[in-house]
Every structure is written in C-alpha cells, then in structure tokens.
XYZ file of C-alpha atoms in Angstrom:
655
model
C 35.810 9.562 50.171
C 37.279 6.185 50.608
C 38.371 4.320 53.765
C 42.016 5.329 53.527
C 41.180 8.953 53.028
C 39.017 8.933 56.021
C 41.756 7.492 58.217
C 44.167 9.982 56.992
C 41.764 12.912 57.745
C 41.435 11.658 61.362
C 45.114 10.864 61.966
C 46.616 14.299 60.829
C 44.940 16.451 63.622
C 46.112 13.997 66.181
C 49.675 14.046 64.914
C 49.499 17.840 64.971
C 48.110 17.861 68.559
C 51.007 15.629 69.636
C 53.637 17.863 68.049
C 52.175 20.875 69.572
C 52.068 19.300 73.090
C 55.733 18.177 72.703
C 56.666 21.809 71.715
C 54.943 23.169 74.825
C 56.843 20.550 77.060
C 60.145 21.669 75.568
C 59.454 25.458 76.187
C 58.431 24.632 79.811
C 61.472 22.430 80.354
C 63.588 25.433 79.462
C 61.968 27.612 82.023
C 60.807 25.197 84.762
C 62.187 21.530 84.666
C 59.857 20.279 87.392
C 56.663 21.430 85.683
C 57.953 20.219 82.348
C 58.633 16.725 83.740
C 55.130 16.497 85.136
C 53.556 17.717 81.849
C 55.753 15.361 79.876
C 54.533 12.293 81.951
C 51.015 13.485 81.599
C 51.588 13.918 77.847
C 52.992 10.385 77.488
C 49.822 8.884 79.144
C 47.457 10.998 77.000
C 49.281 9.947 73.844
C 49.118 6.290 74.759
C 45.378 6.554 75.717
C 44.606 8.587 72.595
C 46.532 6.175 70.295
C 44.654 3.193 71.764
C 41.266 4.975 71.300
C 42.204 5.977 67.751
C 43.079 2.425 66.960
C 39.875 1.167 68.217
C 38.024 3.693 66.262
C 39.930 2.647 63.082
C 39.063 -1.029 63.797
C 35.354 -0.192 64.223
C 35.237 1.860 60.952
C 36.847 -0.965 59.123
C 34.391 -3.520 60.451
C 31.595 -1.192 59.587
C 32.710 -0.512 56.084
C 33.495 -4.233 55.440
C 29.967 -5.150 56.574
C 28.363 -2.349 54.641
C 30.363 -3.417 51.434
C 29.264 -6.987 51.989
C 25.520 -6.019 52.080
C 26.098 -3.810 48.949
C 27.820 -6.577 47.083
C 25.061 -9.036 47.828
C 22.507 -6.530 46.927
C 24.214 -5.693 43.705
C 24.638 -9.413 42.836
C 21.063 -10.052 43.582
C 19.941 -7.098 41.317
C 22.193 -8.198 38.528
C 20.794 -11.682 38.655
C 17.087 -10.498 38.838
C 17.234 -7.447 36.599
C 14.494 -7.222 33.839
C 17.329 -6.938 31.447
C 19.351 -9.689 29.940
C 23.026 -9.967 30.434
C 25.420 -12.405 28.951
C 29.240 -12.347 29.641
C 31.587 -13.706 27.110
C 35.074 -15.044 27.277
C 37.966 -13.973 24.847
C 36.652 -16.599 22.293
C 33.034 -15.344 22.416
C 31.816 -18.292 24.380
C 29.004 -17.702 26.753
C 30.628 -17.612 30.288
C 27.849 -16.421 32.337
C 24.123 -15.153 31.967
C 21.780 -13.803 34.542
C 18.549 -15.342 35.528
C 16.576 -13.229 33.067
C 18.388 -14.704 30.150
C 18.450 -18.172 31.585
C 14.617 -18.110 31.594
C 14.276 -16.682 28.168
C 16.807 -18.952 26.538
C 15.197 -21.968 28.142
C 18.248 -24.259 27.268
C 21.742 -24.423 28.921
C 24.059 -22.518 26.441
C 27.004 -21.975 28.797
C 30.276 -22.497 26.933
C 28.554 -22.354 23.599
C 29.560 -19.845 20.920
C 27.280 -16.738 21.137
C 27.106 -16.474 17.390
C 25.552 -19.868 17.240
C 22.959 -19.226 19.829
C 22.273 -15.826 18.358
C 23.242 -16.113 14.705
C 26.043 -13.578 13.801
C 24.882 -11.159 16.507
C 28.449 -9.841 17.078
C 28.980 -9.318 13.399
C 25.842 -7.282 13.239
C 26.925 -5.143 16.287
C 30.191 -4.331 14.569
C 28.188 -1.986 12.172
C 25.581 -0.479 14.604
C 25.344 0.100 18.322
C 22.087 -1.721 18.698
C 20.288 -4.476 16.781
C 16.756 -5.824 17.021
C 16.543 -9.692 17.180
C 13.872 -12.254 17.680
C 14.628 -15.460 19.791
C 12.268 -18.035 21.170
C 9.249 -15.733 20.417
C 10.967 -12.964 22.346
C 12.089 -9.601 20.740
C 15.138 -7.769 21.990
C 17.163 -4.569 21.396
C 20.655 -5.874 21.976
C 23.825 -3.820 22.827
C 27.445 -4.943 23.331
C 30.066 -3.617 25.708
C 33.340 -4.651 24.218
C 35.299 -3.601 27.152
C 33.267 -5.819 29.556
C 32.624 -8.497 27.046
C 29.067 -8.253 27.870
C 25.808 -8.354 25.714
C 22.758 -6.532 27.225
C 19.219 -7.711 26.124
C 16.262 -5.303 26.477
C 12.977 -7.045 26.092
C 10.754 -5.239 23.619
C 8.295 -8.166 23.060
C 5.291 -6.333 24.449
C 6.082 -3.090 22.296
C 6.468 -5.339 19.242
C 3.213 -7.057 19.971
C 1.517 -3.753 20.434
C 2.842 -2.423 17.267
C 1.685 -5.588 15.353
C -1.702 -5.104 16.855
C -1.818 -1.542 15.589
C -0.564 -2.585 12.166
C -3.244 -5.374 11.966
C -6.015 -3.032 12.849
C -5.274 -0.457 10.194
C -8.385 0.231 8.068
C -8.883 -1.148 4.541
C -11.547 -0.252 2.090
C -12.427 -2.460 -0.911
C -14.596 -1.856 -3.813
C -16.162 -4.918 -5.648
C -17.580 -4.813 -9.148
C -19.316 -7.536 -11.059
C -17.552 -7.099 -14.405
C -20.177 -8.313 -16.937
C -23.408 -8.140 -14.843
C -25.158 -5.941 -17.239
C -24.324 -8.099 -20.408
C -25.393 -11.191 -18.590
C -28.701 -10.033 -17.074
C -29.928 -7.773 -19.942
C -31.707 -10.591 -21.625
C -33.014 -12.275 -18.470
C -36.585 -11.962 -17.228
C -37.222 -10.615 -13.679
C -37.235 -14.102 -12.148
C -33.838 -15.000 -13.532
C -32.437 -11.628 -12.718
C -33.679 -12.093 -9.199
C -32.108 -15.552 -8.794
C -28.757 -14.442 -10.009
C -28.822 -11.355 -7.697
C -29.638 -13.700 -4.788
C -26.773 -16.052 -5.734
C -24.372 -13.251 -5.874
C -25.419 -11.772 -2.500
C -25.354 -15.176 -0.908
C -21.780 -16.087 -2.145
C -20.392 -12.764 -1.148
C -22.086 -12.728 2.181
C -20.751 -16.104 3.103
C -17.288 -15.096 2.109
C -17.605 -11.845 4.011
C -18.792 -13.584 7.181
C -15.930 -16.141 6.999
C -13.411 -13.357 7.108
C -15.358 -10.967 9.335
C -15.727 -8.262 6.644
C -18.428 -5.697 6.644
C -19.893 -5.161 3.040
C -22.786 -3.070 1.531
C -24.314 -3.493 -1.898
C -24.966 -0.057 -3.137
C -25.658 -0.844 -6.779
C -26.802 -3.812 -8.882
C -23.171 -4.569 -9.795
C -21.138 -2.784 -7.108
C -20.392 -3.336 -3.455
C -18.130 -1.616 -0.794
C -16.339 -3.568 1.987
C -14.674 -2.385 5.073
C -11.918 -4.682 6.856
C -8.477 -4.249 8.315
C -4.923 -5.196 7.471
C -5.025 -8.646 9.249
C -8.016 -9.692 7.261
C -6.528 -8.495 4.047
C -3.388 -10.503 4.762
C -5.708 -13.583 5.314
C -7.425 -12.839 2.045
C -4.088 -12.594 0.215
C -3.087 -15.992 1.708
C -6.170 -17.509 0.146
C -5.440 -15.746 -3.122
C -8.856 -14.120 -2.921
C -10.802 -17.393 -3.380
C -14.034 -15.374 -3.708
C -13.017 -14.823 -7.367
C -13.209 -18.539 -8.323
C -16.039 -19.143 -5.948
C -18.318 -16.650 -7.661
C -17.102 -17.747 -11.190
C -17.778 -21.414 -10.469
C -21.178 -20.742 -8.890
C -22.341 -18.615 -11.744
C -21.845 -21.530 -14.129
C -24.952 -23.089 -12.652
C -26.899 -20.126 -13.821
C -25.760 -20.447 -17.336
C -23.548 -17.285 -17.008
C -19.864 -16.748 -16.522
C -20.053 -13.935 -14.023
C -16.685 -12.504 -12.835
C -15.720 -10.197 -10.059
C -13.053 -7.412 -9.877
C -11.968 -5.873 -6.628
C -10.027 -2.666 -5.924
C -8.340 -2.449 -2.502
C -6.855 0.676 -0.829
C -4.250 0.380 1.853
C -1.358 2.205 3.428
C -3.065 5.286 5.181
C -5.535 5.802 7.840
C -7.282 8.675 5.905
C -10.584 7.223 4.921
C -10.892 9.447 1.917
C -7.506 8.477 0.615
C -8.367 4.872 1.061
C -11.604 5.205 -0.920
C -9.718 6.828 -3.771
C -6.953 4.028 -3.693
C -9.768 1.510 -3.746
C -11.456 3.042 -6.762
C -8.112 3.488 -8.542
C -7.361 -0.177 -7.852
C -10.627 -1.274 -9.197
C -9.965 0.810 -12.439
C -6.682 -0.847 -12.721
C -8.216 -4.380 -12.252
C -10.846 -3.599 -14.889
C -8.290 -2.037 -17.264
C -6.395 -5.319 -17.134
C -9.443 -7.394 -18.197
C -11.288 -7.931 -14.882
C -11.760 -11.046 -12.780
C -8.909 -10.006 -10.591
C -7.886 -8.027 -7.524
C -5.695 -4.888 -7.455
C -4.366 -3.806 -4.160
C -3.070 -0.203 -4.250
C -0.859 1.150 -1.550
C -0.521 4.793 -0.722
C 3.157 4.608 -1.749
C 2.166 3.656 -5.190
C 2.990 -0.106 -5.092
C 0.257 -2.437 -6.504
C -0.182 -6.159 -5.935
C -2.417 -8.349 -8.283
C -4.253 -11.542 -7.779
C -6.423 -13.480 -10.119
C -6.604 -12.528 -13.697
C -6.262 -16.218 -14.793
C -9.040 -16.132 -17.347
C -9.064 -14.632 -20.761
C -11.080 -11.408 -20.609
C -14.588 -11.650 -22.274
C -15.441 -9.308 -24.967
C -17.533 -6.478 -23.145
C -17.003 -3.436 -25.250
C -20.033 -2.219 -27.268
C -20.606 -0.601 -30.618
C -22.028 2.397 -28.378
C -18.815 2.720 -26.569
C -16.793 2.708 -29.726
C -18.985 5.345 -31.169
C -18.646 7.553 -28.053
C -14.911 7.157 -28.033
C -14.643 7.949 -31.754
C -16.528 11.243 -31.396
C -14.624 12.139 -28.333
C -11.322 11.631 -30.070
C -12.580 13.744 -32.861
C -13.477 16.560 -30.424
C -10.097 16.381 -28.756
C -7.980 16.280 -31.989
C -9.903 19.170 -33.538
C -9.195 21.388 -30.424
C -5.500 20.932 -31.309
C -3.407 22.177 -34.135
C -1.789 18.877 -35.388
C -1.486 15.268 -34.410
C 1.698 13.338 -33.596
C 1.333 9.541 -33.292
C 3.728 7.145 -31.742
C 3.841 3.495 -30.924
C 6.167 1.585 -28.602
C 9.829 1.022 -29.024
C 10.758 -1.310 -31.855
C 7.221 -0.957 -33.339
C 5.567 -4.096 -34.778
C 2.878 -4.243 -37.502
C 0.135 -3.651 -35.061
C 1.697 -0.418 -33.613
C 2.605 0.977 -37.195
C -0.988 -0.128 -38.541
C -2.780 1.501 -35.592
C -0.539 4.727 -36.087
C -1.498 4.884 -39.789
C -5.081 4.325 -38.967
C -5.107 7.282 -36.487
C -3.249 9.530 -38.996
C -6.113 8.751 -41.430
C -8.670 9.563 -38.629
C -7.020 12.984 -38.253
C -7.108 13.528 -42.151
C -10.790 12.705 -42.177
C -11.147 15.737 -39.873
C -8.892 17.974 -41.941
C -6.037 17.858 -39.418
C -2.184 17.406 -40.108
C -1.003 14.113 -38.808
C 2.556 12.728 -38.446
C 3.784 9.154 -37.387
C 6.947 9.092 -35.407
C 9.425 6.408 -36.697
C 13.316 6.284 -36.643
C 15.457 4.215 -39.042
C 16.988 2.460 -35.980
C 13.392 1.209 -35.013
C 12.895 -0.464 -38.374
C 13.296 -4.395 -38.476
C 13.191 -6.505 -41.571
C 9.487 -6.811 -41.503
C 8.861 -3.318 -41.082
C 11.353 -2.488 -43.827
C 9.237 -4.281 -46.354
C 6.309 -2.177 -45.277
C 8.228 0.926 -45.488
C 9.510 0.143 -48.968
C 5.885 -0.105 -49.984
C 5.057 3.293 -48.223
C 8.069 4.852 -49.987
C 6.133 4.416 -53.262
C 3.077 6.451 -51.901
C 4.328 10.046 -51.455
C 1.091 11.091 -49.729
C 1.560 8.445 -47.030
C 5.407 8.669 -46.821
C 5.300 12.399 -45.933
C 3.354 11.596 -42.852
C 6.426 9.756 -41.300
C 8.789 11.886 -39.314
C 11.801 11.243 -36.989
C 11.590 11.850 -33.250
C 13.690 14.990 -33.818
C 11.285 16.388 -36.564
C 8.358 15.694 -34.353
C 9.957 17.492 -31.489
C 10.657 20.607 -33.582
C 7.118 20.852 -34.966
C 5.248 20.355 -31.739
C 3.517 23.374 -30.059
C 1.505 23.520 -26.808
C -1.628 22.578 -28.804
C -0.203 19.609 -30.370
C -2.011 16.331 -29.443
C 0.209 13.227 -29.067
C -1.575 10.004 -29.638
C 0.157 6.857 -28.146
C -0.906 3.536 -29.752
C -0.325 -0.125 -28.701
C 1.251 0.855 -25.239
C 0.358 2.705 -22.150
C 3.677 2.835 -20.462
C 5.687 6.085 -20.629
C 8.983 4.109 -20.540
C 7.839 1.983 -23.632
C 6.983 4.703 -26.081
C 9.096 5.254 -29.051
C 10.533 8.639 -27.769
C 9.720 9.739 -24.202
C 10.985 13.233 -24.735
C 8.256 13.883 -27.340
C 5.746 12.371 -24.906
C 6.894 14.620 -22.015
C 6.724 17.701 -24.134
C 3.130 17.197 -24.940
C 0.377 18.960 -23.013
C -2.310 16.911 -24.721
C -2.102 13.094 -24.756
C -4.405 10.266 -25.884
C -3.784 6.615 -25.202
C -5.241 3.783 -27.344
C -4.062 0.358 -26.362
C -5.328 -3.258 -26.168
C -3.012 -4.471 -23.473
C -3.855 -5.071 -19.943
C -3.090 -2.064 -17.681
C 0.039 -2.135 -15.661
C 1.257 -0.087 -12.701
C 3.095 2.303 -14.981
C 0.874 4.635 -17.010
C 1.143 7.724 -19.065
C 0.181 10.740 -16.873
C -2.737 13.011 -17.317
C -4.131 11.823 -20.795
C -7.198 13.615 -22.053
C -8.653 10.235 -23.359
C -7.908 6.601 -22.686
C -9.265 3.947 -24.829
C -7.924 0.575 -23.501
C -9.793 -2.555 -24.271
C -7.779 -5.739 -23.332
C -10.759 -7.710 -24.990
C -9.595 -6.513 -28.377
C -7.245 -8.629 -30.555
C -5.000 -5.616 -31.479
C -4.934 -1.815 -31.421
C -5.398 -2.049 -35.109
C -8.833 -3.464 -34.558
C -9.633 -0.802 -32.054
C -8.684 2.054 -34.453
C -10.596 0.304 -37.338
C -13.733 0.623 -35.238
C -13.209 4.203 -34.594
C -12.713 4.935 -38.208
C -16.128 3.508 -38.999
C -17.984 6.473 -37.153
C -15.819 9.188 -39.079
C -16.670 11.136 -42.322
C -16.249 8.833 -45.434
C -14.993 11.559 -47.794
C -11.392 10.509 -47.124
C -11.522 6.748 -47.155
C -8.731 4.492 -46.064
C -6.339 3.685 -48.914
C -5.492 0.160 -50.116
C -2.128 0.215 -48.439
C -3.207 1.764 -45.253
C -6.012 -0.981 -45.022
C -3.446 -3.670 -45.739
C -0.908 -2.510 -43.031
C -3.745 -2.460 -40.467
C -4.946 -5.684 -41.599
C -1.401 -7.187 -41.217
C -1.376 -5.778 -37.617
C -4.362 -7.821 -36.729
C -3.026 -10.904 -38.520
C 0.316 -10.666 -36.542
C -1.412 -10.035 -33.067
C -3.907 -12.868 -33.558
C -1.544 -15.320 -35.174
C -3.796 -15.674 -38.219
C -7.005 -15.315 -36.230
C -6.143 -18.076 -33.750
C -5.605 -16.110 -30.541
C -7.765 -13.571 -28.792
C -10.144 -13.407 -31.735
C -13.686 -12.372 -31.195
C -16.608 -11.511 -33.570
C -15.448 -7.884 -33.535
C -12.094 -8.952 -34.769
C -13.650 -10.408 -37.889
C -15.891 -7.458 -38.230
C -12.776 -5.140 -38.349
C -11.082 -7.509 -40.755
C -14.141 -7.285 -42.955
C -14.172 -3.537 -42.894
C -10.441 -3.417 -43.927
C -10.993 -5.995 -46.681
C -13.881 -3.866 -47.937
C -11.461 -0.974 -48.155
C -8.868 -2.852 -50.241
C -6.738 -4.684 -47.838
C -4.537 -6.970 -49.770
C -3.981 -10.528 -48.361
C -1.299 -11.265 -50.819
C 0.623 -8.128 -49.885
C 0.045 -9.030 -46.277
C 1.850 -12.304 -46.710
C 4.653 -10.409 -48.425
C 4.997 -8.265 -45.320
C 5.188 -11.307 -43.094
C 7.736 -13.168 -45.141
C 10.898 -14.260 -43.341
C 14.483 -13.629 -44.712
C 16.991 -16.562 -44.406
C 18.843 -15.190 -41.464
C 15.584 -14.699 -39.504
C 14.607 -18.188 -40.158
C 17.933 -19.687 -39.174
C 18.054 -17.617 -36.037
C 14.476 -18.720 -34.933
C 15.406 -22.295 -35.634
C 18.499 -21.911 -33.336
C 16.320 -20.742 -30.587
C 13.730 -23.473 -31.072
C 16.468 -26.067 -31.174
C 17.234 -25.271 -27.500
C 13.833 -25.999 -26.174
C 13.440 -27.708 -22.885
C 10.119 -28.972 -21.568
C 9.165 -28.261 -17.918
C 6.196 -29.296 -15.809
C 2.723 -28.192 -16.656
C 3.424 -28.035 -20.427
C 5.840 -25.160 -20.064
C 8.728 -24.883 -22.634
C 11.790 -22.767 -22.195
C 14.137 -21.916 -25.251
C 17.201 -19.664 -25.140
C 19.932 -18.052 -27.215
C 23.571 -17.860 -26.164
C 25.249 -14.955 -24.247
C 27.393 -14.008 -27.221
C 24.766 -13.624 -29.901
C 22.163 -10.858 -30.316
C 18.578 -11.837 -31.526
C 16.025 -9.416 -32.757
C 12.911 -9.138 -30.483
C 10.671 -9.945 -33.521
C 12.721 -13.266 -33.934
C 12.340 -14.098 -30.366
C 8.570 -13.587 -30.406
C 8.213 -15.618 -33.629
C 10.098 -18.446 -31.846
C 7.763 -18.282 -28.836
C 4.731 -18.325 -31.236
C 6.079 -21.413 -33.221
C 6.810 -23.287 -29.965
C 2.975 -23.306 -29.187
C 2.295 -25.360 -32.325
C 4.291 -28.229 -30.813
C 2.173 -30.912 -29.037
C 2.169 -30.864 -25.242
C 3.305 -27.228 -25.010
C 0.773 -24.966 -23.281
C 3.132 -21.956 -22.632
C 6.375 -21.036 -24.153
C 9.184 -18.685 -23.056
C 12.213 -17.672 -25.130
C 15.238 -16.013 -23.590
C 17.696 -14.100 -25.671
C 20.184 -11.134 -25.682
C 18.971 -7.958 -27.399
C 20.882 -5.218 -29.129
C 20.724 -2.777 -26.039
C 22.501 -5.679 -24.016
C 19.281 -6.429 -22.134
C 18.027 -10.035 -21.848
C 14.700 -10.199 -23.416
C 12.027 -12.827 -22.590
C 9.091 -13.368 -24.946
C 6.197 -15.468 -23.543
C 3.232 -17.088 -25.263
C 0.321 -19.118 -24.129
C -2.644 -21.084 -25.392
C -4.763 -19.690 -22.391
C -4.526 -22.188 -19.636
C -1.512 -20.427 -18.225
C -1.396 -16.692 -17.671
C 2.131 -15.557 -19.063
C 1.283 -11.996 -18.203
C 1.514 -12.710 -14.405
C 4.934 -14.350 -14.993
C 6.277 -11.544 -16.956
C 4.866 -9.009 -14.373
C 6.886 -10.795 -11.702
C 9.957 -9.966 -13.815
C 9.156 -6.286 -14.430
C 7.265 -6.797 -17.734
C 3.652 -7.269 -18.853
C 1.269 -7.825 -21.754
C -1.685 -10.150 -22.136
C -2.697 -13.492 -20.650
C -1.505 -15.223 -23.711
C 1.002 -12.744 -24.992
C 3.563 -10.909 -22.860
C 7.262 -10.123 -22.519
C 10.077 -8.448 -20.253
C 13.472 -7.122 -20.443
C 16.116 -7.690 -17.623
C 19.107 -5.635 -17.145
C 22.565 -6.733 -15.844
C 22.094 -10.596 -16.016
C 23.334 -13.494 -18.192
C 21.077 -15.767 -20.097
C 21.495 -18.373 -17.358
C 20.541 -15.888 -14.655
C 17.548 -14.820 -16.586
C 16.430 -18.467 -16.996
C 16.895 -19.009 -13.299
C 14.682 -15.991 -12.460
C 12.138 -17.163 -15.048
C 11.905 -20.608 -13.557
C 11.504 -19.154 -10.086
C 8.613 -16.934 -11.227
C 6.988 -19.820 -12.966
C 7.200 -22.018 -9.901
C 5.791 -19.252 -7.615
C 2.920 -18.692 -10.138
C 2.118 -22.393 -10.454
C 2.112 -22.606 -6.668
C -0.312 -19.857 -6.227
C -2.502 -21.294 -8.910
C -2.635 -24.736 -7.198
C -3.323 -23.022 -3.813
C -6.267 -21.044 -5.246
C-alpha cells in the first residue's frame, strides 16, 4: 500500500463520521432546536480539532515516508555500487554511460563514453543470438547478460570457477607406454658390457627427461617402459615436440647405434584401464607408422602424432615373414575362396601384389579373384592388362566389383593390398560384406583402419607391397610357381615404388627382385609397361613448367582449374621434380576426374612429406605421400598446402 492509499484509508472514516454527526444534528433540530444548537456548536469544534489532528498525522506520515525512502535509496545506491556483480549502463548509441565500482576495479581504465563493442569486442552482437555469453577480459572470466529495456549489461564473475575447472582438466591422468623400437636388433650382437652400457644410457636419458617434467616412469622390460603423468605435463611435452625422441636418438650415436623410441599416449578419460588400452593402441599405431614417433590417442578416437622424421629402419626378419606366410595360408584355407583388392585407381604395386596373393592362393589349391573395374584402368595399367588378356589362365582371375559381390559367401576371405584405409579400397561395399579380412600394406599406419581383420601384415620398412608378397610366396609350395608375366608385373610394382631402386630400397628389396628375376621377370617387358604415351608426357611437362621454389628446398607445381590430370601423371611430375638440383621435396597440385583437388608429394628423405599430407587429410610415407581435398580451387589448395608446410617446418625447427 502506497502513501496516497494510506491517506485515503484514514480520511474516509473521518468523513463518514462527520456526515453521521451532521445527520444527527438535523434530526435533533427538527425535534429540539436548543439541543440541536448546542450539539452543532460542539460538532463544529470537534470537526476543527479532528481536522487539525488529522492534518498533523498526515504531515508526520509524509515526513516518515520521505525519511525512510531516503534511507532506502541511499542503501540501494550503495548496494548497486558495491555489488559483487558488474553493471554497465549504455546510452542509445551503445556508449558506456555509467558502471558500478565492481566493473571500475576490473576494467582498470576509464572507459566512460567509449563504445562498449570496442571495450568488449562485439559483445552486443554475440548477445543478439543468445541470452548469455562467456568472455575473458583482463584475466577475468565473466558470464554476461544484457537487459535491452534498461540498456544495462550484467557481468557475473566466474574466474574462480574457470580456474578450478582448468586445475581439474590439468590434473586429469595420462598413461604413456614407451618402446625402444630396435633395441633387440642393436643389442643382439653386443657383449654383456656393451649391453649394460647402452641400458644405462637409455635409463639415464629417460630418467633425466622424466625428472624435468615431473613424470613417474617404470622400466618393466628391456625395451619397454610405462609412464604416469597428467594433462598439464602432456601439454608441456607437446610444446617441446617430445624432445626425448631426438635426445635419445642423438645420444645413441655415441654408442655406434641408432636407437629410436616410440611412445603411445592415452588421454580423454579418467578410467585407468581405458587409458592403458589407449596407450597401447597408440603405441601400436606409432610402430605401425615406422616408429621413432609419438601417437596420442584420445577416447573420442582422435589421434595426434609427433616425430616420425626419420626414415624407418628395416626391422622385419625372415622369421616374421615365414610366420606371416604360414598364418596367411591357414586363414585362406579356412575359407572357400579369396577376393583380392587394391586401392582406388590401382598402380602397378597394387596390381602386382594382388596377382602375387592370387598365386599364393592357387599354391594352396584355392580359388582367387582380383577385383578390377574398367574405370580404374589407366594407360600404364592398360598395357599390363593387354598382356594379361593374352593369358586366359591369368585373365579369368580378374573380376569386376559386381561379380566379386555376387560370388562372395560368409566364408570368403577378402585380402586388401597396398592400403589399410577402408575409404581407399577399390570397392568399399565388397569390403563391408566380408566377414573375413586380411590387410597387407607397406604404408605407415593412419588413423583410419579396416575393422576387425584376421591378419595384418604392415611393414613400412618395405619398399612396396609387391616386395612383401614376394617374401610370403617364398615359404609356400613350389609346385605352382609364379609365371613369367606374374613375376614381371610384381617386379614392375617394385620398380615403380622405388623409382628404379633409388628410394626406400633395402637389402630385402634386392632379394625380392632377385627372386622374381629367377622366376622369369622380364625387364624389357617392364620397361614397356612403364612407357609414357605422348599425352601423358605433355601433361607432365605442363605441370613441371609451373614449378615454384620455396624455402628449405621445397618445390610446388600445379595444374589449372579447368584441366583434369590423371593421378599417375601428377605423381610422375612430383617424382621428376626431385631430379632437379636444389629440390628436397616436391608437391604437385592438380584437379582430378572426380572434381577433387589431388596433391602428390615426394621427398628425398630430409623432409617428411607424410606429415604434411596428413595435415591435409591424406597420408603415405616419409618420402611418398598424397591427399585429396574437396570443394576448393587449385589456389585454395596451394594456400592450404603452404600453410601446412610452414607449420611443419616451424615444428621441425622448434624440436
């Protein structure tokens, strides 16, 4: 009830009383005038006295209310000024008109009359879409709300809450598994003293690193360690690009060894069992990519990689090849037939390896078929298929995707060669239909991987998949030998992937080539397969003509937006650029038939092109990689490529 209502409530009874008294006087006047006169005189006096008293009461009430309002107003103003909530009042033009003491202390500068969107960038625009936004200003964190009617911004300080949350995030547990990649190979010919010295060196280097970053670690095997840390320490390790990799590698040189370290890290959950599994999975991924690197695997499936700058050393053994060969035989013979697929737009290595696996199956009296569609045959492959067409026994092994789909049963084994990514296989539908899958590949393992394979034979140390398959054939029955044409196609696959034995070529590569030559591989026919037609030569020359030299010996060439280039032509251009003086790595960017922009990357080894291509969604080897980008122009792709190269070079310099 307000002041006027209170006065009205008091005044109405007084008026009713006066009217009643007047009515009584009138009645008395009718019956007795003398009594009525006396009563009237008394009534007038009483009305005057009551009126005066009522007026005084009203004045006292007004004074009391005014005094009380003054106290309340002062208290309100004081509360608003000292509230632990920030308030900023704006004028019609969104300039700051007033702010309370809380905001004055937090802003620290005089911003009166300044536009609020300049003091707190675009804050009103952000608040148009949502009722509340979170901002950071002068190391304070706020939830901000806006009252449009009052032109007032309200700032709720959440700094302490944010810091508490950061502390919680920083303290989340991390488990890492460390593995000395080639410890057994290096120490197998050492005496006890030498082995003890290198063990002491390894322990010393890792201990110093662990103490520097406050990491607890334990060596539980000659070549394996487990480490416990938290999210904050992991961030510091990432900032240092895991310098332990280069520290151990450089220190081992003094012991006449090239010892490398791989680390798998699990993060993204507080469940220690899950962290341990993620850590081991990350280590498997790092080793599958050639070792000498770190794979950080998150619970959400994301993986980050560090290191991998050195070309992987040849670590596979004859024993492993023999074990894999017998395991593959067991798996294939448990099924009814074998379907073999390479990657999309298969090259000679993929086709050579597929033919080799088909011969492997025939050696064990199994039906085998190679999936190849006419749309996947390039000019080089066409020359190979022309020769295959002359050999009915070999020709009948080739089927289309639809034919492969129709002949598959629940017991059919699908063998994927020269890729391990499901999205890269020649026909993903055939892969998805298979219950039994085998993967044979020589590329470094990426995040994407074929699910639930019965057998995985991945050796990034090998020159080619054809080399791996050749070794597997050596341990199978010899009654059905490789034919001359089969050996030649496999030999051509090795030639293509090694660039005539100049890249990624180890002693085992020559052993495989020797085995194929002994089975009739024809070098003249190989050269026929690898011949260029005139159009391919012209297109390759067009690409090379656009080359631009960058820093660090990097060369970038490109096609035009209105011309389509075959991926093989693009790859050949990248290969040829490496033969030019001063070029350590080459990247060729061109438009493909599927309207994607393809990038083919090659390196002599000093620059890891795989890391660059992985940053753009692709992958491959340290010296041989590629990617495809959707929905961009040639210029956009080059800009993304240059940014990826710059970031990689920056990280390499920091390491």
